[in-house]
Tab-separated table of C-alpha atoms (C1' of nucleotides) in Angstrom:
chain	number	residue	atom	x	y	z
A	1	MET	CA	23.793	2.335	17.002
A	2	GLN	CA	21.440	2.729	19.960
A	3	THR	CA	21.814	2.854	23.700
A	4	PRO	CA	23.004	-0.676	24.466
A	5	ARG	CA	20.127	-1.913	26.628
A	6	ARG	CA	17.620	-1.170	29.346
A	7	TYR	CA	16.861	2.181	27.864
A	8	HIS	CA	13.143	1.774	28.032
A	9	HIS	CA	11.972	2.243	31.572
A	10	GLY	CA	8.516	1.001	30.811
A	11	ASP	CA	8.001	2.721	27.515
A	12	LEU	CA	8.467	-0.269	25.290
A	13	ARG	CA	5.236	0.493	23.497
A	14	ALA	CA	6.363	3.934	22.394
A	15	ALA	CA	9.818	2.599	21.525
A	16	LEU	CA	8.281	-0.076	19.349
A	17	LEU	CA	6.165	2.454	17.505
A	18	ALA	CA	9.109	4.746	16.933
A	19	GLY	CA	11.353	1.919	15.802
A	20	ALA	CA	8.703	0.540	13.485
A	21	GLU	CA	8.249	3.919	11.862
A	22	ASP	CA	11.986	4.230	11.335
A	23	THR	CA	12.384	0.931	9.580
A	24	LEU	CA	9.202	1.543	7.626
A	25	ARG	CA	10.655	4.780	6.357
A	26	GLU	CA	14.118	3.474	5.724
A	27	LYS	CA	13.604	-0.064	4.525
A	28	GLY	CA	9.954	-0.337	3.559
A	29	PRO	CA	7.058	-2.280	5.003
A	30	ALA	CA	8.303	-5.662	3.806
A	31	ALA	CA	11.424	-5.313	5.949
A	32	LEU	CA	9.558	-4.695	9.172
A	33	SER	CA	10.166	-7.558	11.608
A	34	LEU	CA	8.922	-7.740	15.156
A	35	ARG	CA	11.851	-9.873	16.182
A	36	GLU	CA	14.385	-7.466	14.777
A	37	LEU	CA	12.614	-4.583	16.442
A	38	ALA	CA	12.775	-6.395	19.773
A	39	ARG	CA	16.454	-7.193	19.236
A	40	ASP	CA	17.288	-3.560	18.509
A	41	LEU	CA	15.508	-2.517	21.674
A	42	GLY	CA	17.233	-5.123	23.792
A	43	VAL	CA	14.151	-7.095	24.784
A	44	SER	CA	13.152	-10.650	24.070
A	45	HIS	CA	11.270	-11.380	20.898
A	46	ALA	CA	8.161	-12.194	22.868
A	47	ALA	CA	8.051	-8.867	24.662
A	48	PRO	CA	6.254	-6.870	21.943
A	49	SER	CA	3.231	-9.101	22.214
A	50	ARG	CA	2.439	-7.535	25.588
A	51	HIS	CA	1.788	-4.252	23.797
A	52	PHE	CA	0.586	-5.353	20.405
A	53	LYS	CA	-1.214	-8.649	20.084
A	54	ASP	CA	-0.179	-8.867	16.499
A	55	LYS	CA	2.054	-7.474	13.819
A	56	GLN	CA	-1.078	-6.066	12.268
A	57	ALA	CA	-1.956	-4.383	15.559
A	58	LEU	CA	1.355	-2.554	15.445
A	59	LEU	CA	0.664	-1.461	11.891
A	60	ASP	CA	-2.796	-0.270	12.852
A	61	ALA	CA	-1.355	1.738	15.736
A	62	LEU	CA	1.156	3.224	13.330
A	63	ALA	CA	-1.583	4.234	10.915
A	64	LEU	CA	-3.322	5.905	13.813
A	65	VAL	CA	-0.168	7.872	14.532
A	66	GLY	CA	-0.245	8.983	10.923
A	67	PHE	CA	-3.817	10.239	11.063
A	68	ASP	CA	-3.127	12.095	14.285
A	69	ARG	CA	-0.027	13.657	12.802
A	70	ILE	CA	-1.667	14.914	9.636
A	71	SER	CA	-4.600	16.225	11.627
A	72	ARG	CA	-2.326	18.174	13.935
A	73	THR	CA	-0.191	19.471	11.079
A	74	MET	CA	-3.258	20.623	9.225
A	75	THR	CA	-4.675	22.344	12.283
A	76	THR	CA	-1.607	24.475	12.864
A	77	ALA	CA	-1.273	25.198	9.151
A	78	LEU	CA	-4.827	26.515	9.116
A	79	GLU	CA	-4.276	28.589	12.228
A	80	GLU	CA	-1.464	30.389	10.482
A	81	ALA	CA	-3.375	30.843	7.234
A	82	GLY	CA	-5.385	33.851	6.129
A	83	GLU	CA	-9.150	34.115	6.256
A	84	SER	CA	-10.128	33.692	2.630
A	85	PHE	CA	-11.069	30.278	1.349
A	86	ALA	CA	-8.370	30.498	-1.292
A	87	ASP	CA	-5.718	31.076	1.357
A	88	ARG	CA	-6.994	28.353	3.600
A	89	LEU	CA	-7.255	25.874	0.754
A	90	ALA	CA	-3.727	26.675	-0.363
A	91	ALA	CA	-2.407	26.222	3.176
A	92	GLY	CA	-4.275	22.964	3.566
A	93	ALA	CA	-3.028	21.636	0.247
A	94	ARG	CA	0.538	22.621	1.054
A	95	SER	CA	0.504	20.901	4.415
A	96	TYR	CA	-1.103	17.716	3.112
A	97	VAL	CA	1.336	17.375	0.257
A	98	ASP	CA	4.283	18.097	2.504
A	99	PHE	CA	3.103	15.489	4.945
A	100	ALA	CA	2.598	12.974	2.160
A	101	VAL	CA	6.081	13.425	0.742
A	102	ALA	CA	7.733	13.396	4.168
A	103	ASN	CA	5.724	10.387	5.348
A	104	ALA	CA	5.123	8.423	2.175
A	105	GLU	CA	5.184	4.982	3.747
A	106	LEU	CA	2.954	6.066	6.573
A	107	LEU	CA	0.413	7.496	4.142
A	108	ASP	CA	0.483	4.237	2.257
A	109	LEU	CA	-0.274	2.407	5.460
A	110	MET	CA	-3.067	4.793	6.398
A	111	TYR	CA	-4.885	4.108	3.176
A	112	SER	CA	-3.997	0.496	2.570
A	113	ILE	CA	-7.067	-1.656	2.482
A	114	LYS	CA	-6.307	-3.802	5.487
A	115	HIS	CA	-7.936	-1.987	8.355
A	116	THR	CA	-11.324	-1.426	6.794
A	117	PRO	CA	-13.041	-4.382	8.440
A	118	GLU	CA	-13.319	-2.580	11.745
A	119	ALA	CA	-9.658	-3.276	12.407
A	120	SER	CA	-9.692	-0.903	15.323
A	121	GLU	CA	-12.350	1.445	16.545
A	122	GLU	CA	-9.751	4.084	17.287
A	123	LEU	CA	-8.287	3.964	13.806
A	124	GLY	CA	-11.642	4.378	12.139
A	125	ALA	CA	-12.412	7.314	14.384
A	126	ALA	CA	-9.085	9.007	13.641
A	127	SER	CA	-9.546	8.556	9.925
A	128	GLN	CA	-12.999	10.068	10.159
A	129	ARG	CA	-11.794	13.027	12.209
A	130	TRP	CA	-9.225	13.792	9.541
A	131	THR	CA	-11.771	13.577	6.734
A	132	GLU	CA	-14.149	15.844	8.613
A	133	GLN	CA	-11.384	18.347	9.091
A	134	MET	CA	-11.054	18.580	5.312
A	135	MET	CA	-14.797	18.854	4.911
A	136	ASN	CA	-14.899	21.657	7.452
A	137	LEU	CA	-12.751	23.708	5.142
A	138	ILE	CA	-15.428	23.399	2.506
A	139	VAL	CA	-18.236	24.279	4.885
A	140	GLU	CA	-16.345	27.393	5.961
A	141	GLY	CA	-15.990	28.356	2.302
A	142	GLN	CA	-19.673	27.861	1.778
A	143	ARG	CA	-20.525	30.052	4.753
A	144	SER	CA	-18.374	32.862	3.421
A	145	GLY	CA	-19.925	32.489	-0.020
A	146	GLU	CA	-16.687	31.478	-1.710
A	147	VAL	CA	-17.822	27.922	-2.348
A	148	ARG	CA	-21.029	26.954	-4.087
A	149	GLU	CA	-23.945	25.833	-1.985
A	150	GLY	CA	-25.197	22.293	-1.747
A	151	PRO	CA	-24.571	19.153	0.272
A	152	LEU	CA	-21.001	18.119	0.869
A	153	GLU	CA	-21.174	15.279	-1.641
A	154	ARG	CA	-21.411	17.915	-4.318
A	155	VAL	CA	-18.040	19.549	-4.021
A	156	GLY	CA	-16.365	18.369	-0.822
A	157	ILE	CA	-15.684	15.000	-2.291
A	158	GLY	CA	-14.097	16.577	-5.333
A	159	VAL	CA	-11.754	18.725	-3.307
A	160	PHE	CA	-10.777	15.888	-1.019
A	161	SER	CA	-10.209	13.573	-3.971
A	162	THR	CA	-8.023	16.090	-5.765
A	163	LEU	CA	-5.854	16.777	-2.738
A	164	HIS	CA	-5.606	13.150	-1.754
A	165	GLY	CA	-4.856	12.087	-5.293
A	166	TYR	CA	-2.144	14.673	-5.765
A	167	ALA	CA	-0.603	13.914	-2.365
A	168	THR	CA	-0.634	10.216	-3.084
A	169	LEU	CA	0.872	10.575	-6.541
A	170	ALA	CA	3.560	12.900	-5.241
A	171	ALA	CA	4.377	10.545	-2.379
A	172	SER	CA	4.725	7.526	-4.623
A	173	ASP	CA	6.723	9.479	-7.158
A	174	SER	CA	4.125	8.839	-9.801
A	175	LEU	CA	3.650	12.332	-11.140
A	176	PRO	CA	4.582	12.767	-14.784
A	177	GLU	CA	7.966	14.398	-15.148
A	178	GLU	CA	6.747	17.753	-16.374
A	179	MET	CA	4.628	18.077	-13.270
A	180	ARG	CA	7.012	17.210	-10.516
A	181	GLY	CA	8.326	19.620	-7.941
A	182	GLN	CA	6.025	22.293	-9.215
A	183	ASP	CA	4.357	24.636	-6.814
A	184	LEU	CA	0.726	24.094	-6.013
A	185	ASP	CA	-0.768	27.297	-7.397
A	186	GLU	CA	-2.090	25.723	-10.556
A	187	LEU	CA	-3.662	22.859	-8.641
A	188	VAL	CA	-5.276	25.214	-6.157
A	189	ALA	CA	-6.607	27.374	-9.003
A	190	TYR	CA	-8.137	24.284	-10.610
A	191	ILE	CA	-9.798	23.313	-7.348
A	192	LEU	CA	-11.110	26.847	-6.821
A	193	ARG	CA	-12.751	26.794	-10.237
A	194	GLY	CA	-14.376	23.493	-9.336
A	195	CYS	CA	-15.716	25.082	-6.162
A	196	ALA	CA	-16.812	28.429	-7.544
A	197	PRO	CA	-20.381	29.600	-6.857
A	198	GLU	CA	-22.852	29.233	-9.655
A	199	ALA	CA	-22.706	32.543	-11.400
B	1	MET	CA	-9.668	-27.251	-5.274
B	2	GLN	CA	-7.451	-27.293	-8.365
B	3	THR	CA	-6.414	-29.880	-10.880
B	4	PRO	CA	-4.244	-32.153	-8.730
B	5	ARG	CA	-0.876	-31.691	-10.450
B	6	ARG	CA	0.982	-31.363	-13.715
B	7	TYR	CA	-1.568	-28.921	-14.987
B	8	HIS	CA	0.999	-26.442	-16.127
B	9	HIS	CA	2.586	-27.665	-19.282
B	10	GLY	CA	5.229	-25.005	-19.187
B	11	ASP	CA	3.059	-22.144	-18.124
B	12	LEU	CA	4.183	-21.971	-14.543
B	13	ARG	CA	4.883	-18.282	-14.905
B	14	ALA	CA	1.323	-17.452	-15.866
B	15	ALA	CA	-0.026	-19.797	-13.227
B	16	LEU	CA	2.043	-18.073	-10.564
B	17	LEU	CA	0.777	-14.663	-11.580
B	18	ALA	CA	-2.812	-15.817	-11.590
B	19	GLY	CA	-2.446	-17.558	-8.244
B	20	ALA	CA	-0.723	-14.576	-6.698
B	21	GLU	CA	-3.489	-12.265	-7.846
B	22	ASP	CA	-6.105	-14.567	-6.349
B	23	THR	CA	-4.568	-14.711	-2.910
B	24	LEU	CA	-3.837	-11.009	-3.079
B	25	ARG	CA	-7.496	-10.370	-3.698
B	26	GLU	CA	-8.801	-12.866	-1.223
B	27	LYS	CA	-6.360	-12.764	1.648
B	28	GLY	CA	-4.366	-9.586	1.215
B	29	PRO	CA	-0.729	-8.905	0.404
B	30	ALA	CA	0.592	-10.032	3.778
B	31	ALA	CA	-0.728	-13.543	3.149
B	32	LEU	CA	1.061	-14.008	-0.140
B	33	SER	CA	3.639	-16.781	0.163
B	34	LEU	CA	5.759	-18.144	-2.644
B	35	ARG	CA	5.949	-21.532	-0.968
B	36	GLU	CA	2.210	-21.797	-0.609
B	37	LEU	CA	1.752	-20.715	-4.211
B	38	ALA	CA	4.142	-23.420	-5.345
B	39	ARG	CA	2.373	-25.988	-3.183
B	40	ASP	CA	-1.018	-25.100	-4.640
B	41	LEU	CA	0.386	-25.473	-8.132
B	42	GLY	CA	2.020	-28.800	-7.385
B	43	VAL	CA	5.605	-27.733	-7.916
B	44	SER	CA	8.537	-27.578	-5.568
B	45	HIS	CA	9.051	-24.439	-3.541
B	46	ALA	CA	12.169	-23.632	-5.497
B	47	ALA	CA	10.457	-23.743	-8.868
B	48	PRO	CA	9.091	-20.165	-8.863
B	49	SER	CA	12.607	-18.769	-8.722
B	50	ARG	CA	13.113	-19.840	-12.334
B	51	HIS	CA	10.476	-17.326	-13.385
B	52	PHE	CA	10.780	-14.636	-10.729
B	53	LYS	CA	14.127	-14.081	-9.108
B	54	ASP	CA	12.392	-12.670	-6.074
B	55	LYS	CA	9.113	-12.231	-4.297
B	56	GLN	CA	9.384	-8.567	-5.208
B	57	ALA	CA	9.851	-9.494	-8.849
B	58	LEU	CA	6.540	-11.317	-8.739
B	59	LEU	CA	4.878	-8.286	-7.191
B	60	ASP	CA	6.380	-6.026	-9.829
B	61	ALA	CA	5.090	-8.302	-12.564
B	62	LEU	CA	1.673	-8.220	-10.926
B	63	ALA	CA	1.697	-4.423	-10.848
B	64	LEU	CA	2.526	-4.480	-14.537
B	65	VAL	CA	-0.514	-6.673	-15.142
B	66	GLY	CA	-2.551	-4.046	-13.322
B	67	PHE	CA	-1.317	-1.162	-15.474
B	68	ASP	CA	-1.930	-3.140	-18.624
B	69	ARG	CA	-5.422	-4.037	-17.485
B	70	ILE	CA	-6.514	-0.513	-16.626
B	71	SER	CA	-5.027	0.754	-19.866
B	72	ARG	CA	-6.962	-1.777	-21.883
B	73	THR	CA	-10.185	-1.196	-19.938
B	74	MET	CA	-9.866	2.541	-20.449
B	75	THR	CA	-9.231	2.147	-24.149
B	76	THR	CA	-12.388	0.158	-24.789
B	77	ALA	CA	-14.407	2.453	-22.533
B	78	LEU	CA	-13.308	5.432	-24.570
B	79	GLU	CA	-14.021	3.681	-27.841
B	80	GLU	CA	-17.609	3.250	-26.766
B	81	ALA	CA	-17.957	6.790	-25.435
B	82	GLY	CA	-19.371	9.828	-27.229
B	83	GLU	CA	-17.334	12.558	-28.834
B	84	SER	CA	-17.718	15.408	-26.366
B	85	PHE	CA	-15.128	15.896	-23.663
B	86	ALA	CA	-17.818	15.630	-21.011
B	87	ASP	CA	-18.851	12.217	-22.294
B	88	ARG	CA	-15.320	10.965	-22.617
B	89	LEU	CA	-14.356	12.212	-19.165
B	90	ALA	CA	-17.415	10.556	-17.656
B	91	ALA	CA	-16.591	7.291	-19.399
B	92	GLY	CA	-12.989	7.458	-18.288
B	93	ALA	CA	-13.933	8.236	-14.723
B	94	ARG	CA	-16.442	5.416	-14.611
B	95	SER	CA	-13.991	2.869	-15.929
B	96	TYR	CA	-11.179	3.944	-13.582
B	97	VAL	CA	-13.393	3.830	-10.516
B	98	ASP	CA	-14.846	0.481	-11.529
B	99	PHE	CA	-11.372	-0.914	-12.024
B	100	ALA	CA	-10.236	0.453	-8.675
B	101	VAL	CA	-13.115	-1.065	-6.746
B	102	ALA	CA	-12.838	-4.387	-8.541
B	103	ASN	CA	-9.053	-4.540	-8.192
B	104	ALA	CA	-8.383	-2.697	-4.977
B	105	GLU	CA	-5.346	-4.684	-3.889
B	106	LEU	CA	-3.823	-4.509	-7.350
B	107	LEU	CA	-4.255	-0.740	-7.431
B	108	ASP	CA	-2.576	-0.542	-4.065
B	109	LEU	CA	0.324	-2.509	-5.432
B	110	MET	CA	0.560	-0.374	-8.564
B	111	TYR	CA	0.967	2.772	-6.555
B	112	SER	CA	2.886	1.519	-3.560
B	113	ILE	CA	6.227	3.200	-3.198
B	114	LYS	CA	8.378	0.169	-3.707
B	115	HIS	CA	9.009	0.136	-7.405
B	116	THR	CA	10.120	3.707	-7.773
B	117	PRO	CA	13.853	2.976	-7.711
B	118	GLU	CA	13.836	1.729	-11.262
B	119	ALA	CA	12.416	-1.556	-10.060
B	120	SER	CA	11.753	-2.677	-13.568
B	121	GLU	CA	12.029	-0.861	-16.837
B	122	GLU	CA	8.843	-2.463	-18.078
B	123	LEU	CA	6.831	-1.407	-15.053
B	124	GLY	CA	7.909	2.189	-15.327
B	125	ALA	CA	7.005	2.206	-18.996
B	126	ALA	CA	3.559	0.707	-18.361
B	127	SER	CA	2.855	3.233	-15.648
B	128	GLN	CA	3.870	6.031	-17.968
B	129	ARG	CA	1.717	4.722	-20.807
B	130	TRP	CA	-1.285	4.727	-18.514
B	131	THR	CA	-0.628	8.271	-17.313
B	132	GLU	CA	-0.238	9.484	-20.867
B	133	GLN	CA	-3.513	7.892	-21.791
B	134	MET	CA	-5.197	10.076	-19.178
B	135	MET	CA	-3.350	13.121	-20.399
B	136	ASN	CA	-4.460	12.425	-23.942
B	137	LEU	CA	-8.021	12.862	-22.845
B	138	ILE	CA	-7.159	16.386	-21.757
B	139	VAL	CA	-5.305	17.190	-24.945
B	140	GLU	CA	-8.306	16.058	-26.965
B	141	GLY	CA	-10.507	18.337	-24.903
B	142	GLN	CA	-8.165	21.207	-25.518
B	143	ARG	CA	-8.228	20.597	-29.250
B	144	SER	CA	-11.999	20.670	-29.311
B	145	GLY	CA	-12.012	23.824	-27.200
B	146	GLU	CA	-13.800	22.250	-24.260
B	147	VAL	CA	-10.758	22.444	-22.002
B	148	ARG	CA	-8.763	25.576	-21.303
B	149	GLU	CA	-5.495	26.085	-23.111
B	150	GLY	CA	-2.089	25.805	-21.503
B	151	PRO	CA	0.541	23.210	-20.762
B	152	LEU	CA	-0.610	19.939	-19.272
B	153	GLU	CA	0.676	20.811	-15.817
B	154	ARG	CA	-2.047	23.409	-15.651
B	155	VAL	CA	-5.122	21.231	-15.682
B	156	GLY	CA	-4.112	17.692	-16.621
B	157	ILE	CA	-2.563	17.125	-13.273
B	158	GLY	CA	-5.712	18.325	-11.568
B	159	VAL	CA	-7.942	15.978	-13.485
B	160	PHE	CA	-5.650	13.026	-12.988
B	161	SER	CA	-5.338	13.774	-9.259
B	162	THR	CA	-9.078	14.026	-8.819
B	163	LEU	CA	-9.787	10.768	-10.605
B	164	HIS	CA	-6.939	8.926	-8.938
B	165	GLY	CA	-7.866	10.286	-5.535
B	166	TYR	CA	-11.484	9.322	-5.853
B	167	ALA	CA	-10.650	5.873	-7.232
B	168	THR	CA	-8.177	5.292	-4.422
B	169	LEU	CA	-10.543	6.421	-1.701
B	170	ALA	CA	-13.365	4.339	-3.127
B	171	ALA	CA	-11.118	1.287	-3.371
B	172	SER	CA	-9.925	1.581	0.207
B	173	ASP	CA	-13.419	2.230	1.469
B	174	SER	CA	-12.352	5.583	2.819
B	175	LEU	CA	-15.080	7.768	1.405
B	176	PRO	CA	-17.227	9.479	4.007
B	177	GLU	CA	-20.534	7.721	4.451
B	178	GLU	CA	-22.691	10.324	2.766
B	179	MET	CA	-20.588	10.043	-0.335
B	180	ARG	CA	-20.387	6.346	-0.893
B	181	GLY	CA	-22.014	4.460	-3.718
B	182	GLN	CA	-23.053	7.675	-5.322
B	183	ASP	CA	-22.940	8.074	-9.047
B	184	LEU	CA	-20.146	10.084	-10.525
B	185	ASP	CA	-22.095	12.962	-12.093
B	186	GLU	CA	-21.258	15.440	-9.357
B	187	LEU	CA	-17.581	14.572	-9.467
B	188	VAL	CA	-17.482	14.884	-13.235
B	189	ALA	CA	-19.263	18.242	-13.059
B	190	TYR	CA	-16.687	19.475	-10.540
B	191	ILE	CA	-13.858	18.384	-12.821
B	192	LEU	CA	-15.479	20.004	-15.831
B	193	ARG	CA	-15.658	23.321	-13.991
B	194	GLY	CA	-11.996	23.006	-13.151
B	195	CYS	CA	-11.247	22.463	-16.836
B	196	ALA	CA	-13.535	25.067	-18.305
B	197	PRO	CA	-12.057	27.568	-20.768
B	198	GLU	CA	-11.317	31.024	-19.482
B	199	ALA	CA	-14.482	32.937	-20.221
C	1	DA	C1'	2.418	-6.037	35.258
C	2	DC	C1'	6.010	-7.071	32.356
C	3	DC	C1'	9.242	-9.905	30.428
C	4	DT	C1'	12.004	-14.478	29.217
C	5	DG	C1'	13.117	-19.033	26.870
C	6	DA	C1'	11.877	-22.647	24.451
C	7	DA	C1'	9.019	-24.597	21.028
C	8	DC	C1'	6.128	-24.845	16.734
C	9	DA	C1'	5.028	-24.202	12.229
C	10	DC	C1'	6.043	-21.564	8.974
C	11	DC	C1'	8.915	-18.314	5.658
C	12	DG	C1'	12.427	-16.638	1.294
C	13	DT	C1'	16.600	-17.785	-0.961
C	14	DT	C1'	20.387	-20.564	-2.582
C	15	DC	C1'	22.588	-24.373	-4.715
C	16	DA	C1'	24.023	-28.865	-5.979
C	17	DA	C1'	21.939	-32.306	-8.493
C	18	DG	C1'	18.729	-34.532	-11.476
C	19	DT	C1'	15.954	-35.104	-16.166
D	1	DA	C1'	15.500	-25.432	-20.005
D	2	DC	C1'	13.098	-26.537	-16.048
D	3	DC	C1'	12.540	-28.485	-11.818
D	4	DT	C1'	13.807	-31.078	-7.131
D	5	DG	C1'	15.627	-31.713	-2.262
D	6	DA	C1'	18.134	-30.369	1.248
D	7	DA	C1'	20.018	-26.709	3.822
D	8	DC	C1'	20.386	-21.991	5.946
D	9	DA	C1'	18.971	-18.196	8.319
D	10	DC	C1'	15.326	-16.168	9.302
D	11	DC	C1'	10.097	-15.247	10.595
D	12	DG	C1'	5.275	-14.614	13.840
D	13	DT	C1'	2.856	-16.580	17.635
D	14	DT	C1'	2.072	-19.106	21.821
D	15	DC	C1'	2.797	-20.444	26.467
D	16	DA	C1'	4.764	-22.001	30.678
D	17	DA	C1'	7.632	-19.888	33.819
D	18	DG	C1'	10.108	-16.336	36.144
D	19	DT	C1'	10.563	-11.525	38.744
DNA sequence: ACCTGAACACCGTTCAAGT
DNA sequence: ACCTGAACACCGTTCAAGT
């Protein structure tokens, strides 16, 4: 199913990440085996340890890939969006939900509890960058007067929670039947009401 | 650390569930081993298979425990809450977030993608019961005129997403620093605005 | 630097057999 | 019914040794 052997000219690390993501997507996290990965890539089972000290280290690196990917996706989505907060929010919501559905297992990994205890500096930083990107949207809205004033805890957390919750539920197929595969307009409208200036 | 042996007089099933939840909480899902569980309980490593055909079956049963627990918690929280929608929403939010933080690994399990493919009839039913319990809150609010009219997709999904998102983020320690350990008043206020009747 | 081969201490699952 | 013991085909991790 893959080029017989020797196909990685020194890019075993990248090949491992790509292979791990594939099996994660296709067979779930429980099926991910370092030895099988090595076999498929035509290297010895001990080779991966040169690039990832641990199975967990591979998973952490994969989560990092996820954060980078959603950040990038979001950035280009926002570049193509209009100027109003409503437009930008809608674009952001769309891209997050799309990412979540297309990368359900990765999203699960990104927010599984494991890597909280300072698993990797890089991972924490990437997660924070992504969160701040969402918060920026709110700050923009506040500057243009479309979002109520106040510290970010006041409304930013609400918006982020709503988007993350919806994305998560959609990804894990946990939305009630009546609400599946619906477009996001109603959700965005609900969020906008939550954000609306005071009077 | 536990009664040496023979302590399960026919309640191996319950003992396995309890043990599994403990190690899940204390050492994470990756550390859960059927053989170790059996060892700790003083039975042979093949004994668990009489009660759970599979490791996955044990995990499914554990997720079911989680849905039952949050449902029950929520029910008593709502019984003790006031009559207004604002009060009931606040009570519901509080109990969900508390559950999430106290049972982070269980929550992860409940909403991991695995059991979507009709893993177990019971599990699907429990998950649905819990979702409907949340939706009932909204319907109540609509009846009392505190929540805008319309089908549940309109606002119920928003409320559920917000609560689930916040609970999830809190459980996985992914809330931005400024927003951690804060009380829920601001979040509830944001949700209430999203729910408010039209004029 | 990057990888191999062998070794170690584990796994989950199955299945005959015991009580 | 409920459990045991042995067996099978896997794991992750480590470490000397090779190129």
